[in-house]
XYZ file of C-alpha atoms in Angstrom:
188
model
C 111.528 360.351 136.567
C 114.976 361.638 137.577
C 116.354 365.127 136.929
C 118.750 363.776 134.276
C 115.861 362.230 132.340
C 113.827 365.449 132.555
C 116.703 367.631 131.307
C 117.494 365.096 128.592
C 113.846 365.039 127.551
C 113.631 368.843 127.475
C 116.829 368.931 125.418
C 115.134 366.772 122.800
C 112.205 369.188 122.662
C 114.505 372.143 122.078
C 116.277 370.419 119.183
C 113.248 368.898 117.497
C 113.330 368.448 113.730
C 110.491 370.930 113.314
C 112.328 373.715 115.163
C 115.549 373.083 113.275
C 113.735 373.163 109.926
C 111.964 376.414 110.859
C 115.265 378.077 111.808
C 116.927 376.813 108.615
C 114.004 378.105 106.553
C 114.203 381.535 108.199
C 117.959 381.621 107.550
C 117.547 380.668 103.885
C 114.827 383.288 103.349
C 116.961 385.973 105.033
C 120.033 384.991 102.987
C 117.999 385.017 99.759
C 116.622 388.477 100.562
C 120.071 389.866 101.370
C 121.521 388.275 98.229
C 118.702 389.617 96.030
C 118.942 393.129 97.444
C 122.731 393.426 97.291
C 123.819 391.503 94.186
C 122.837 392.491 90.668
C 122.034 389.807 88.133
C 124.161 391.677 85.583
C 127.257 391.166 87.702
C 126.511 387.472 88.109
C 125.912 387.041 84.373
C 129.397 388.437 83.683
C 131.050 385.663 85.723
C 132.509 383.116 83.352
C 132.654 379.613 84.719
C 135.789 378.069 83.308
C 137.989 375.157 84.242
C 140.335 377.412 86.212
C 137.376 378.918 88.094
C 136.145 375.450 89.109
C 139.657 374.358 90.086
C 140.152 377.452 92.240
C 136.752 376.914 93.875
C 137.540 373.248 94.560
C 140.963 374.259 95.879
C 139.330 376.668 98.316
C 136.908 373.979 99.516
C 139.698 371.414 99.928
C 141.779 373.987 101.817
C 138.883 374.589 104.217
C 138.563 370.840 104.833
C 142.308 370.513 105.412
C 142.230 373.441 107.835
C 139.344 371.954 109.802
C 140.985 368.503 109.816
C 144.166 370.066 111.182
C 142.080 371.905 113.768
C 140.476 368.614 114.852
C 143.911 367.010 115.066
C 145.238 369.943 117.092
C 142.271 369.752 119.469
C 142.800 366.013 119.950
C 146.479 366.598 120.737
C 145.753 369.455 123.161
C 143.121 367.397 124.998
C 145.563 364.464 125.126
C 143.061 362.194 123.395
C 140.276 363.016 125.846
C 138.038 363.977 122.914
C 137.038 361.359 120.378
C 137.418 362.290 116.715
C 133.652 362.707 116.430
C 133.507 364.964 119.503
C 136.470 366.982 118.208
C 134.788 367.430 114.811
C 131.543 368.513 116.476
C 133.423 370.930 118.742
C 135.425 372.427 115.862
C 132.341 372.932 113.677
C 130.389 374.606 116.472
C 133.447 376.644 117.497
C 133.881 377.914 113.932
C 130.176 378.730 113.697
C 130.252 380.650 116.980
C 133.338 382.545 115.813
C 131.559 383.491 112.593
C 128.354 384.798 114.179
C 129.706 386.533 117.279
C 132.039 389.509 117.697
C 135.638 388.573 117.010
C 137.100 389.767 120.279
C 135.435 387.232 122.540
C 132.630 385.263 120.882
C 134.410 382.169 119.633
C 136.533 381.788 122.727
C 133.591 381.837 125.095
C 131.743 379.340 122.925
C 134.838 377.126 122.876
C 134.999 377.149 126.667
C 131.359 376.140 126.822
C 131.734 373.440 124.150
C 134.813 371.939 125.763
C 133.018 371.995 129.110
C 130.135 370.054 127.551
C 132.709 367.445 126.494
C 133.651 366.979 130.172
C 136.918 368.924 130.018
C 137.608 371.028 133.096
C 137.358 374.812 132.931
C 141.077 375.260 133.608
C 142.099 372.851 130.868
C 139.515 374.359 128.496
C 140.902 377.842 129.138
C 144.430 376.628 128.513
C 143.367 374.929 125.275
C 141.607 378.070 124.013
C 144.620 380.261 124.845
C 147.055 377.819 123.247
C 144.968 377.606 120.060
C 144.858 381.415 119.871
C 148.631 381.524 120.369
C 149.195 378.851 117.696
C 146.952 380.741 115.257
C 149.028 383.881 115.766
C 152.241 381.880 115.434
C 151.121 380.500 112.064
C 150.387 384.044 110.927
C 153.777 385.293 112.109
C 155.547 382.472 110.286
C 153.520 382.552 107.062
C 153.690 386.289 106.324
C 157.511 386.460 106.132
C 157.485 383.348 103.928
C 154.936 384.996 101.628
C 157.031 388.167 101.488
C 160.105 386.100 100.580
C 158.366 384.212 97.772
C 155.855 386.799 96.505
C 157.704 389.971 97.395
C 156.651 393.154 99.084
C 154.514 394.147 96.085
C 151.623 392.173 97.580
C 151.271 395.059 100.061
C 151.436 397.795 97.418
C 148.729 400.445 97.703
C 147.796 402.799 94.895
C 147.614 406.176 96.638
C 146.232 407.859 93.509
C 142.808 406.301 94.148
C 140.524 409.004 95.686
C 138.710 406.503 97.911
C 141.974 405.398 99.484
C 143.210 408.972 99.893
C 140.169 409.839 101.980
C 140.708 406.961 104.411
C 141.984 407.972 107.835
C 144.257 404.927 108.191
C 146.139 405.784 105.010
C 146.468 409.391 106.146
C 147.893 408.095 109.409
C 150.447 405.956 107.573
C 151.467 408.937 105.445
C 151.892 410.993 108.617
C 154.026 408.222 110.118
C 156.320 408.412 107.091
C 156.533 412.207 107.477
C 157.224 411.807 111.194
C 159.932 409.217 110.483
C 161.618 411.581 108.002
C 161.379 414.431 110.507
C 162.828 412.218 113.232
C 165.857 411.235 111.120
C 166.665 414.895 110.485
C 167.006 415.512 114.221
């Protein structure tokens, strides 16, 4: 038996159906416990399921699918077709999962490098792809916020400073001090 067959055989043992089902069961039990301990049934009973609620929920789900489809398309373009659609979908799903369960500063990017490496893309090209996707994500943010401000207005950023919880926050205190500093600076 060659080394490739041994590693392939051990890979099957790691991802056996039994082990996957056990991990899914543990995850479901943990999620149910967290949900039960943090959400009151009174609050859930007050939620009214209406047509607009269902439409908004469906809109959110469709938006997530569109975002992931665009991400797959972007990954296919950046790899110059080196990834098949199926491989790109698998990579995007695992990349998103890794980003969700690891710290935001580095978790998803490291997982993406690993996943792209598993798809036979060189480390240099994988690094470039990860950096370009991060840059494109920031670019979308920089473009979309001014458009939202133009159409919605600056009231979407309005903060009610009369709320005691907000007054005690350090960040708000900092912003108030910045305003005071700006006024002091203009007097000079």
